[in-house]
């Protein structure tokens, strides 16, 4: 497999394709030498570059662009997520990450970075309570709005079957369930209705992935489990000496101490 001049610019001098591939990760003792032949996994040259760039930056969109793909913005991010979920490609990435974890030597800085990620993650990435529009918010003259003609015709057929008055399509079509409420809607008074939204956990940012501890099905529905953010924050405060040891109440005191740690790479940043 040959690599063009433009593609070489996206890799360091220690990266080679194919054969024995070198993936350098930041941090002490984190360098990994991986013996991967992309042909064994059915990867194209661009897909192979995507893998190595993703292992370097942990950002799907940046890896997608570094591999030479042209889509921009939301279209590009969507394409990057689809590529990441490719079975063969994802298998290579998981293999590489497992090999990396097997060689990482955890030290105090690694532990503190874990605490920082958990303590500062945005819980809204895991679950959101949204206020969304009602069916009358954006309908013509605030009449009931349908998603499309198919939905209306289905409701019309059911009305005939149940011998009830047929529905009206005066509100038009184009209802979107996650749109914002219309503040002038006379039906919901601009409040819409609440909706619980659970995102795809495969697309979480690195810090949210640290916060996420899994999900389980209960008799009351799906339950999202998280790690203890308050506990992580307390451990950080103790590590930084922000509690007065002579104070039995562990009241925080003001100290002049700063924690200089690299932040997580958000997958949505360009």
Coordinates of C-alpha atoms in Angstrom, one line a residue:
X1 CA 0.0 0.0 0.0
X2 CA 1.5 3.3 -1.0
X3 CA 1.0 6.6 0.7
X4 CA 0.7 9.9 -1.1
X5 CA 2.7 13.0 -0.2
X6 CA -0.4 14.7 1.2
X7 CA -1.3 11.8 3.4
X8 CA 2.3 11.7 4.7
X9 CA 1.9 15.2 6.1
X10 CA -0.8 13.9 8.5
X11 CA 1.6 11.5 10.2
X12 CA 4.8 11.8 12.1
X13 CA 8.1 10.4 10.9
X14 CA 7.6 7.3 13.1
X15 CA 4.4 6.3 11.3
X16 CA 4.6 3.7 8.6
X17 CA 2.0 2.0 6.4
X18 CA 1.6 -1.0 6.0
X19 CA 3.5 -3.6 8.1
X20 CA 4.6 -2.6 11.6
X21 CA 2.8 0.6 12.4
X22 CA 3.9 3.0 15.1
X23 CA 1.3 4.9 17.0
X24 CA 2.7 7.5 19.4
X25 CA 0.4 8.7 22.2
X26 CA 1.1 11.6 24.5
X27 CA 2.2 11.1 28.1
X28 CA 5.0 9.3 29.8
X29 CA 5.5 5.6 29.0
X30 CA 2.5 5.6 26.7
X31 CA 4.3 4.9 23.4
X32 CA 2.9 1.9 21.7
X33 CA 4.3 -0.1 18.8
X34 CA 1.5 -2.0 17.0
X35 CA 2.0 -4.6 14.3
X36 CA -1.0 -4.1 12.1
X37 CA -1.5 -4.9 8.5
X38 CA -4.6 -3.0 7.3
X39 CA -5.2 -5.5 4.6
X40 CA -5.9 -8.2 7.2
X41 CA -8.8 -6.1 8.5
X42 CA -10.1 -5.2 5.0
X43 CA -9.3 -1.5 5.5
X44 CA -8.7 0.9 2.6
X45 CA -5.7 3.3 2.8
X46 CA -7.9 6.1 4.0
X47 CA -9.6 4.0 6.6
X48 CA -6.1 2.9 7.9
X49 CA -5.1 6.6 8.1
X50 CA -8.4 7.3 10.0
X51 CA -7.5 4.6 12.5
X52 CA -4.1 6.0 13.3
X53 CA -5.2 9.6 13.4
X54 CA -8.1 8.6 15.8
X55 CA -5.7 6.8 18.1
X56 CA -3.5 9.9 18.2
X57 CA -6.2 12.6 18.8
X58 CA -9.3 10.5 19.9
X59 CA -11.4 12.8 17.8
X60 CA -13.5 11.2 15.0
X61 CA -14.0 14.3 12.9
X62 CA -10.3 15.4 13.1
X63 CA -9.3 11.8 12.1
X64 CA -11.9 11.9 9.3
X65 CA -10.4 15.1 7.9
X66 CA -6.8 14.0 8.3
X67 CA -7.6 10.9 6.3
X68 CA -8.5 13.2 3.3
X69 CA -12.3 13.0 3.4
X70 CA -14.0 16.2 2.2
X71 CA -17.4 16.5 3.9
X72 CA -17.6 19.5 6.3
X73 CA -19.6 20.5 9.3
X74 CA -22.5 18.4 10.5
X75 CA -22.4 16.2 7.4
X76 CA -18.7 15.5 8.0
X77 CA -19.2 14.7 11.7
X78 CA -22.1 12.3 10.8
X79 CA -19.9 10.6 8.2
X80 CA -17.0 10.4 10.7
X81 CA -19.3 8.7 13.2
X82 CA -20.5 6.2 10.6
X83 CA -16.9 5.4 9.7
X84 CA -16.0 4.9 13.3
X85 CA -18.8 2.3 13.7
X86 CA -17.6 0.3 10.7
X87 CA -17.2 -3.2 12.0
X88 CA -13.7 -3.9 10.7
X89 CA -12.4 -0.4 11.4
X90 CA -13.8 -0.4 15.0
X91 CA -12.3 -3.8 15.6
X92 CA -8.8 -2.4 14.8
X93 CA -9.4 0.6 17.0
X94 CA -10.5 -1.5 20.0
X95 CA -7.5 -3.8 19.5
X96 CA -5.1 -0.8 19.5
X97 CA -6.8 0.7 22.6
X98 CA -6.6 -2.6 24.5
X99 CA -2.9 -2.9 23.6
X100 CA -2.4 0.7 24.8
X101 CA -4.1 0.1 28.1
X102 CA -2.1 -3.0 28.7
X103 CA 1.1 -1.0 28.6
X104 CA 0.1 2.2 30.4
X105 CA 1.7 2.7 33.8
X106 CA -0.9 4.4 36.0
X107 CA 0.7 7.1 38.2
X108 CA -0.7 9.9 40.3
X109 CA -1.2 12.3 37.4
X110 CA -3.3 9.7 35.6
X111 CA -5.5 9.3 38.6
X112 CA -5.9 13.0 39.0
X113 CA -6.8 13.4 35.3
X114 CA -9.5 10.7 35.8
X115 CA -10.9 12.7 38.7
X116 CA -10.9 15.9 36.6
X117 CA -12.7 14.2 33.8
X118 CA -15.4 12.8 36.0
X119 CA -15.8 16.0 38.1
X120 CA -16.1 18.4 35.1
X121 CA -18.2 16.2 32.7
X122 CA -21.5 17.7 31.7
X123 CA -24.4 15.4 32.9
X124 CA -26.6 16.8 30.1
X125 CA -24.5 14.7 27.7
X126 CA -26.0 11.6 29.4
X127 CA -29.6 12.6 29.8
X128 CA -31.7 15.7 29.1
X129 CA -35.1 16.9 30.2
X130 CA -36.3 18.9 27.3
X131 CA -39.3 21.1 26.7
X132 CA -40.4 20.5 23.2
X133 CA -43.3 21.8 21.0
X134 CA -46.8 20.4 21.1
X135 CA -48.7 19.5 17.9
X136 CA -50.3 23.0 17.7
X137 CA -47.2 25.1 18.3
X138 CA -46.2 25.5 14.7
X139 CA -49.4 24.4 12.9
X140 CA -51.1 26.8 10.5
X141 CA -53.2 29.1 12.8
X142 CA -52.2 26.7 15.6
X143 CA -54.3 23.9 14.3
X144 CA -53.0 20.3 14.8
X145 CA -49.9 19.7 12.7
X146 CA -49.1 16.3 11.2
X147 CA -45.7 14.9 10.5
X148 CA -46.6 14.0 6.9
X149 CA -49.5 12.9 4.7
X150 CA -48.9 9.3 5.6
X151 CA -49.6 9.9 9.2
X152 CA -52.7 11.9 8.4
X153 CA -54.1 9.2 6.1
X154 CA -53.5 6.6 8.8
X155 CA -55.5 8.7 11.3
X156 CA -58.2 9.3 8.7
X157 CA -58.5 5.6 8.0
X158 CA -58.8 4.8 11.8
X159 CA -61.5 7.4 12.1
X160 CA -63.5 5.7 9.4
X161 CA -63.0 2.4 11.0
X162 CA -64.0 3.6 14.4
X163 CA -67.0 5.6 13.0
X164 CA -65.8 8.9 14.4
X165 CA -65.4 12.3 12.8
X166 CA -62.4 12.5 10.4
X167 CA -59.4 14.5 11.4
X168 CA -58.5 17.8 9.8
X169 CA -55.2 18.7 8.1
X170 CA -55.7 22.5 8.4
X171 CA -52.6 22.7 10.6
X172 CA -50.5 21.4 7.7
X173 CA -47.6 19.0 7.7
X174 CA -44.0 19.1 8.9
X175 CA -44.3 18.5 12.6
X176 CA -40.9 17.8 14.2
X177 CA -41.1 16.2 17.6
X178 CA -37.9 17.8 19.1
X179 CA -38.6 21.4 17.9
X180 CA -38.8 24.2 20.5
X181 CA -42.2 25.3 21.8
X182 CA -43.8 28.3 20.1
X183 CA -44.1 31.0 22.8
X184 CA -47.4 32.2 21.2
X185 CA -49.1 28.8 21.1
X186 CA -52.5 29.1 22.7
X187 CA -52.8 25.4 23.4
X188 CA -49.7 24.9 25.6
X189 CA -49.2 28.5 26.5
X190 CA -45.7 28.4 25.0
X191 CA -44.6 25.7 27.5
X192 CA -44.8 22.7 25.1
X193 CA -44.4 19.4 27.0
X194 CA -41.5 17.8 28.7
X195 CA -39.6 14.9 27.2
X196 CA -36.7 12.7 28.5
X197 CA -33.9 12.3 26.0
X198 CA -31.1 9.7 26.2
X199 CA -28.4 10.2 23.6
X200 CA -26.3 7.6 21.8
X201 CA -23.5 6.9 24.3
X202 CA -21.2 5.9 21.5
X203 CA -20.9 9.6 20.6
X204 CA -20.1 10.9 24.1
X205 CA -17.2 13.3 24.6
X206 CA -14.2 11.8 26.4
X207 CA -15.1 13.4 29.8
X208 CA -18.7 12.2 29.5
X209 CA -17.4 8.7 28.7
X210 CA -15.6 8.8 32.0
X211 CA -18.8 9.9 33.9
X212 CA -20.9 7.2 32.2
X213 CA -21.0 4.0 34.2
X214 CA -23.5 2.0 32.1
X215 CA -27.3 1.6 31.8
X216 CA -29.7 -1.0 33.1
X217 CA -33.4 -1.8 32.4
X218 CA -35.5 -1.5 35.5
X219 CA -39.3 -2.0 36.1
X220 CA -39.6 1.8 35.9
X221 CA -37.7 2.1 32.6
X222 CA -34.1 2.7 31.5
X223 CA -31.7 3.9 34.2
X224 CA -28.5 5.7 33.4
X225 CA -25.7 5.0 35.8
X226 CA -22.9 7.6 36.5
X227 CA -19.8 7.8 38.6
X228 CA -19.8 10.1 41.6
X229 CA -19.0 13.6 40.5
X230 CA -19.2 15.1 44.0
X231 CA -16.9 12.4 45.2
X232 CA -14.4 13.0 42.4
X233 CA -14.5 16.8 43.2
X234 CA -13.9 16.1 46.9
X235 CA -10.9 13.9 46.1
X236 CA -9.5 16.6 43.9
X237 CA -10.0 19.2 46.6
X238 CA -8.2 17.0 49.1
X239 CA -5.4 16.3 46.7
X240 CA -4.9 20.1 46.3
X241 CA -5.0 20.7 50.0
X242 CA -8.1 22.7 50.0
X243 CA -9.4 21.4 53.3
X244 CA -8.1 22.6 56.6
X245 CA -7.0 19.5 58.4
X246 CA -7.4 21.1 61.8
X247 CA -11.1 21.8 61.1
X248 CA -13.2 18.8 62.1
X249 CA -16.0 19.9 59.7
X250 CA -13.6 19.8 56.7
X251 CA -14.7 23.3 55.7
X252 CA -12.9 24.4 52.6
X253 CA -10.2 27.1 52.9
X254 CA -8.9 29.4 50.2
X255 CA -5.5 28.3 48.9
X256 CA -3.3 29.6 46.1
X257 CA -3.0 26.4 44.2
X258 CA -3.6 25.6 40.5
X259 CA -4.0 22.3 38.7
X260 CA -2.4 22.5 35.3
X261 CA -3.7 19.5 33.4
X262 CA -4.5 18.9 29.7
X263 CA -8.2 19.0 29.0
X264 CA -10.2 16.3 27.2
X265 CA -10.6 16.6 23.5
X266 CA -14.3 17.2 22.6
X267 CA -15.3 15.1 19.6
X268 CA -17.4 18.0 18.2
X269 CA -14.5 20.4 18.2
X270 CA -12.8 21.0 14.9

